[in-house]
């Protein structure tokens, strides 16, 4: 029998993409999944940046299921760069990406079951950047640091880890050529690559892992890039 049968899982941003894949993986294992997403659908519809919405959502989860085994903070923060990003945009990204995961954790504190696990979806962008991505990157840096802080504060109550995806194609396309081959593993990631790790980190097999970040990026953050090596060419005209 699956060790996830009957477990109660909360997933933010679970309507599509990586969150959906994590939800589907838990559902296949017999878990009870509660989703909140801003997109309309058969889940709790709401914006995680709104405090009252989070309080209503947490209330409805506890009324229906009584406790939480696993919390997956996955909703996607806004990505805007320093040229275009306003004060409001930047704060919105941080609220979705950092404050909501913090506040949902706080709301569920009295209701985490023994063996509880929290997974924060960070990004390899918490440690590397493209230009014009400040709001997203700051949110991802925030959730990465929040992860180890919570792991210590929640010691004995819940393990808290993050997963940092690299490029994950959520459109089920067949990406070939340079986009795939530039990755040390030779392909772009799939949502299932992240879902598998989320299930592992929630399982008893990961019982000695807390406060950790697992980067799942096909090796992209480990590759040293030099002009003329491994298929990489630097073109000054593109600067
Ligand atoms: P996605 O756009 O496919 O799905 C994100 C989901 O979050 C959507 O269902 C959306 O409606 C929901 N959402 C967005 N804002 C919300 C809000 N304010 N309140 C409630 N729901 C909200 O994105 P994805 O690629 O599956 O990303 C999932 C997570 O993985 C994100 O945290 C993202 O930063 C992270 N990530 C993704 C990649 C990638 O390449 N896809 C890489 C690194 C990190």
Coordinates of C-alpha atoms and ligand atoms in Angstrom, one line a residue:
X1 CA 0.0 0.0 0.0
X2 CA 1.3 3.5 -0.8
X3 CA 2.7 5.4 2.2
X4 CA 0.8 8.5 0.9
X5 CA -2.7 6.9 1.0
X6 CA -5.0 9.2 2.9
X7 CA -2.3 11.8 3.5
X8 CA -3.5 15.5 3.3
X9 CA -1.5 17.6 0.8
X10 CA -1.9 21.4 0.3
X11 CA -0.5 22.8 -3.0
X12 CA -0.5 26.4 -4.1
X13 CA -0.7 27.1 -7.8
X14 CA -1.7 23.5 -8.4
X15 CA -4.0 24.2 -11.4
X16 CA -1.3 23.7 -14.0
X17 CA 2.4 23.1 -14.7
X18 CA 4.7 21.8 -11.9
X19 CA 2.0 22.2 -9.2
X20 CA -0.4 20.1 -11.3
X21 CA 2.2 17.4 -11.8
X22 CA 2.8 17.3 -8.0
X23 CA -1.0 17.1 -7.4
X24 CA -1.4 14.3 -9.9
X25 CA 1.5 12.3 -8.5
X26 CA 0.0 12.5 -4.9
X27 CA -3.5 11.7 -6.2
X28 CA -2.1 8.6 -8.0
X29 CA -0.7 7.6 -4.6
X30 CA -4.1 7.9 -2.9
X31 CA -3.5 11.2 -1.1
X32 CA -6.1 13.9 -0.5
X33 CA -5.0 17.1 -2.3
X34 CA -6.2 20.6 -1.6
X35 CA -5.3 23.2 -4.2
X36 CA -5.5 27.0 -4.2
X37 CA -5.0 28.7 -7.5
X38 CA -6.0 32.1 -9.0
X39 CA -7.1 30.3 -12.1
X40 CA -10.8 29.3 -12.2
X41 CA -11.4 25.6 -11.7
X42 CA -12.6 22.9 -9.3
X43 CA -10.4 23.9 -6.5
X44 CA -10.2 26.8 -4.0
X45 CA -10.0 29.8 -6.3
X46 CA -8.1 32.7 -4.9
X47 CA -5.0 34.8 -5.0
X48 CA -2.3 33.7 -2.5
X49 CA -1.2 37.4 -2.1
X50 CA -4.4 38.2 -0.2
X51 CA -4.2 37.5 3.5
X52 CA -8.0 37.0 4.0
X53 CA -8.0 34.5 1.1
X54 CA -5.2 32.5 2.7
X55 CA -7.1 32.5 6.0
X56 CA -10.3 31.3 4.3
X57 CA -8.4 28.6 2.4
X58 CA -6.6 27.3 5.5
X59 CA -9.9 27.3 7.3
X60 CA -11.6 25.2 4.6
X61 CA -8.7 22.7 4.5
X62 CA -8.9 22.2 8.2
X63 CA -12.7 22.0 8.2
X64 CA -12.5 19.3 5.5
X65 CA -9.4 17.3 6.5
X66 CA -8.6 18.2 10.1
X67 CA -4.8 18.3 9.6
X68 CA -2.1 18.8 7.0
X69 CA 0.7 16.3 6.2
X70 CA 2.4 18.1 3.4
X71 CA 2.4 21.7 2.3
X72 CA 3.8 22.5 -1.2
X73 CA 4.4 26.3 -1.8
X74 CA 4.5 26.5 -5.6
X75 CA 2.5 29.5 -6.9
X76 CA 4.4 31.4 -9.5
X77 CA 5.7 34.9 -8.6
X78 CA 5.6 37.8 -11.1
X79 CA 8.8 38.3 -13.1
X80 CA 9.6 41.9 -14.0
X81 CA 12.9 43.7 -14.3
X82 CA 14.3 46.9 -12.8
X83 CA 13.4 49.0 -15.9
X84 CA 9.6 48.2 -15.8
X85 CA 8.9 46.8 -12.4
X86 CA 7.0 49.2 -10.1
X87 CA 6.9 49.3 -6.3
X88 CA 3.5 47.5 -6.5
X89 CA 4.8 44.8 -8.9
X90 CA 7.8 44.1 -6.8
X91 CA 5.8 43.8 -3.6
X92 CA 3.3 41.6 -5.3
X93 CA 6.0 39.2 -6.4
X94 CA 7.4 39.1 -2.9
X95 CA 4.0 38.6 -1.4
X96 CA 3.2 35.6 -3.7
X97 CA 6.6 34.1 -3.5
X98 CA 7.7 34.7 0.1
X99 CA 4.9 36.1 2.3
X100 CA 2.3 33.6 1.3
X101 CA 4.5 30.6 1.9
X102 CA 5.4 32.1 5.3
X103 CA 1.8 32.9 6.2
X104 CA 0.3 29.6 5.1
X105 CA 3.0 27.7 7.1
X106 CA 2.0 29.9 10.1
X107 CA -1.7 29.2 9.6
X108 CA -1.2 25.5 9.5
X109 CA 1.3 25.4 12.4
X110 CA -1.3 24.0 14.9
X111 CA -2.5 21.4 12.4
X112 CA 0.7 19.8 11.0
X113 CA 0.5 16.0 11.5
X114 CA 3.4 14.1 12.9
X115 CA 5.9 13.5 10.1
X116 CA 4.8 16.7 8.3
X117 CA 6.9 18.1 5.4
X118 CA 6.9 21.4 3.7
X119 CA 8.4 21.8 0.2
X120 CA 9.0 25.3 -1.1
X121 CA 9.5 25.6 -4.9
X122 CA 12.4 27.9 -5.4
X123 CA 14.4 28.2 -8.6
X124 CA 18.0 28.0 -9.9
X125 CA 17.4 31.7 -10.4
X126 CA 17.9 32.2 -6.7
X127 CA 21.6 31.9 -7.5
X128 CA 21.9 33.0 -11.2
X129 CA 20.1 35.6 -13.3
X130 CA 19.1 36.9 -16.7
X131 CA 18.8 40.7 -17.1
X132 CA 15.4 42.2 -16.1
X133 CA 14.2 39.5 -13.7
X134 CA 14.6 41.3 -10.3
X135 CA 11.1 40.7 -8.8
X136 CA 11.1 37.0 -9.5
X137 CA 14.7 36.4 -8.5
X138 CA 14.3 38.3 -5.2
X139 CA 11.3 36.2 -4.4
X140 CA 13.2 33.0 -5.1
X141 CA 16.1 34.2 -3.0
X142 CA 13.6 34.9 -0.2
X143 CA 12.0 31.5 -0.3
X144 CA 15.3 29.8 -0.4
X145 CA 16.4 31.6 2.9
X146 CA 12.9 31.2 4.4
X147 CA 13.3 27.4 3.9
X148 CA 16.3 27.0 6.2
X149 CA 14.9 29.5 8.7
X150 CA 11.6 27.5 8.9
X151 CA 13.5 24.2 9.0
X152 CA 15.1 25.3 12.3
X153 CA 12.0 26.9 13.8
X154 CA 9.8 23.9 12.9
X155 CA 12.3 21.3 14.1
X156 CA 10.5 18.3 15.5
X157 CA 7.2 19.5 13.9
X158 CA 7.9 19.5 10.2
X159 CA 10.8 19.0 7.8
X160 CA 11.2 22.0 5.5
X161 CA 13.1 21.7 2.2
X162 CA 13.1 23.5 -1.2
X163 CA 13.4 22.3 -4.7
X164 CA 15.1 24.6 -7.3
X165 CA 14.0 23.7 -10.8
X166 CA 16.0 24.8 -13.8
X167 CA 14.2 25.0 -17.1
X168 CA 11.1 22.9 -16.9
X169 CA 8.9 22.7 -19.9
X170 CA 5.3 22.8 -18.7
X171 CA 3.8 22.8 -22.3
X172 CA 4.6 19.1 -23.1
X173 CA 6.5 20.2 -26.2
X174 CA 9.4 18.2 -27.8
X175 CA 12.3 20.6 -27.3
X176 CA 15.3 19.6 -29.3
X177 CA 18.5 21.2 -30.7
X178 CA 20.6 23.7 -28.8
X179 CA 17.9 24.3 -26.1
X180 CA 18.1 20.6 -25.1
X181 CA 21.8 19.9 -25.9
X182 CA 23.1 22.9 -23.9
X183 CA 22.0 21.1 -20.7
X184 CA 24.5 18.7 -19.4
X185 CA 21.9 15.9 -19.3
X186 CA 20.9 16.7 -22.9
X187 CA 17.3 17.6 -22.4
X188 CA 15.0 20.2 -20.9
X189 CA 13.2 19.2 -17.6
X190 CA 9.6 18.0 -17.3
X191 CA 7.2 18.7 -14.4
X192 CA 7.4 15.1 -13.4
X193 CA 11.1 15.5 -12.7
X194 CA 10.1 17.9 -9.9
X195 CA 7.1 15.9 -8.8
X196 CA 9.3 12.8 -8.2
X197 CA 11.5 14.8 -5.9
X198 CA 8.6 16.4 -4.0
X199 CA 7.2 12.9 -3.2
X200 CA 10.7 11.7 -2.2
X201 CA 11.2 14.7 0.1
X202 CA 7.8 14.1 1.7
X203 CA 8.4 10.4 2.3
X204 CA 10.0 8.7 5.3
X205 CA 13.0 7.9 3.0
X206 CA 13.9 11.6 3.4
X207 CA 13.5 11.7 7.1
X208 CA 17.1 12.9 7.7
X209 CA 16.8 15.8 5.2
X210 CA 15.6 19.2 6.4
X211 CA 16.6 22.8 5.6
X212 CA 18.1 21.5 2.3
X213 CA 17.7 22.7 -1.3
X214 CA 17.7 20.2 -4.2
X215 CA 18.5 21.8 -7.5
X216 CA 17.0 19.9 -10.4
X217 CA 18.3 21.7 -13.5
X218 CA 20.0 19.0 -15.7
X219 CA 23.3 20.3 -14.5
X220 CA 23.0 23.8 -15.9
X221 CA 24.2 25.6 -12.7
X222 CA 27.3 23.3 -12.6
X223 CA 28.6 24.0 -16.1
X224 CA 31.5 26.4 -16.4
X225 CA 30.9 28.5 -19.5
X226 CA 33.9 29.7 -21.6
X227 CA 33.9 31.0 -25.1
X228 CA 34.6 28.3 -27.6
X229 CA 34.1 25.4 -25.2
X230 CA 31.4 22.7 -25.2
X231 CA 29.4 24.4 -28.0
X232 CA 29.3 27.9 -26.3
X233 CA 30.2 30.9 -28.4
X234 CA 30.3 34.5 -27.2
X235 CA 29.1 37.1 -29.7
X236 CA 30.0 40.6 -28.6
X237 CA 27.3 42.0 -31.0
X238 CA 24.6 40.5 -28.7
X239 CA 25.7 42.5 -25.7
Ligands
LIG1 P1 2.8 27.8 -14.3 O1 2.5 29.2 -14.8 O2 2.6 26.7 -15.2 O3 1.9 27.5 -13.0 C1 1.8 28.4 -11.9 C2 0.5 28.3 -11.2 O4 0.5 29.3 -10.2 C3 -0.7 28.6 -12.2 O5 -1.7 27.7 -12.1 C4 -1.1 30.0 -11.7 O6 -2.5 30.3 -12.0 C5 -0.8 29.9 -10.2 N1 -0.7 31.2 -9.6 C6 0.1 32.3 -10.1 N2 -0.1 33.4 -9.3 C7 -0.9 33.0 -8.3 C8 -1.5 33.6 -7.2 N3 -1.2 34.9 -6.9 N4 -2.4 33.0 -6.4 C9 -2.7 31.7 -6.7 N5 -2.2 31.0 -7.7 C10 -1.3 31.6 -8.5 O7 4.2 27.8 -13.7 P2 5.3 26.6 -13.4 O8 6.3 26.7 -14.4 O9 4.6 25.3 -13.2 O10 5.9 27.1 -12.0 C11 5.6 26.5 -10.7 C12 6.6 26.9 -9.8 O11 7.9 26.4 -10.2 C13 6.8 28.4 -9.6 O12 7.1 28.8 -8.3 C14 8.0 28.8 -10.5 O13 8.7 29.9 -10.1 C15 8.8 27.5 -10.3 N6 9.8 27.3 -11.3 C16 9.5 27.0 -12.6 C17 10.4 26.8 -13.6 C18 10.1 26.4 -15.0 O14 11.0 26.4 -15.8 N7 8.9 26.1 -15.3 C19 11.8 27.0 -13.2 C20 12.1 27.3 -11.9 C21 11.1 27.5 -11.0

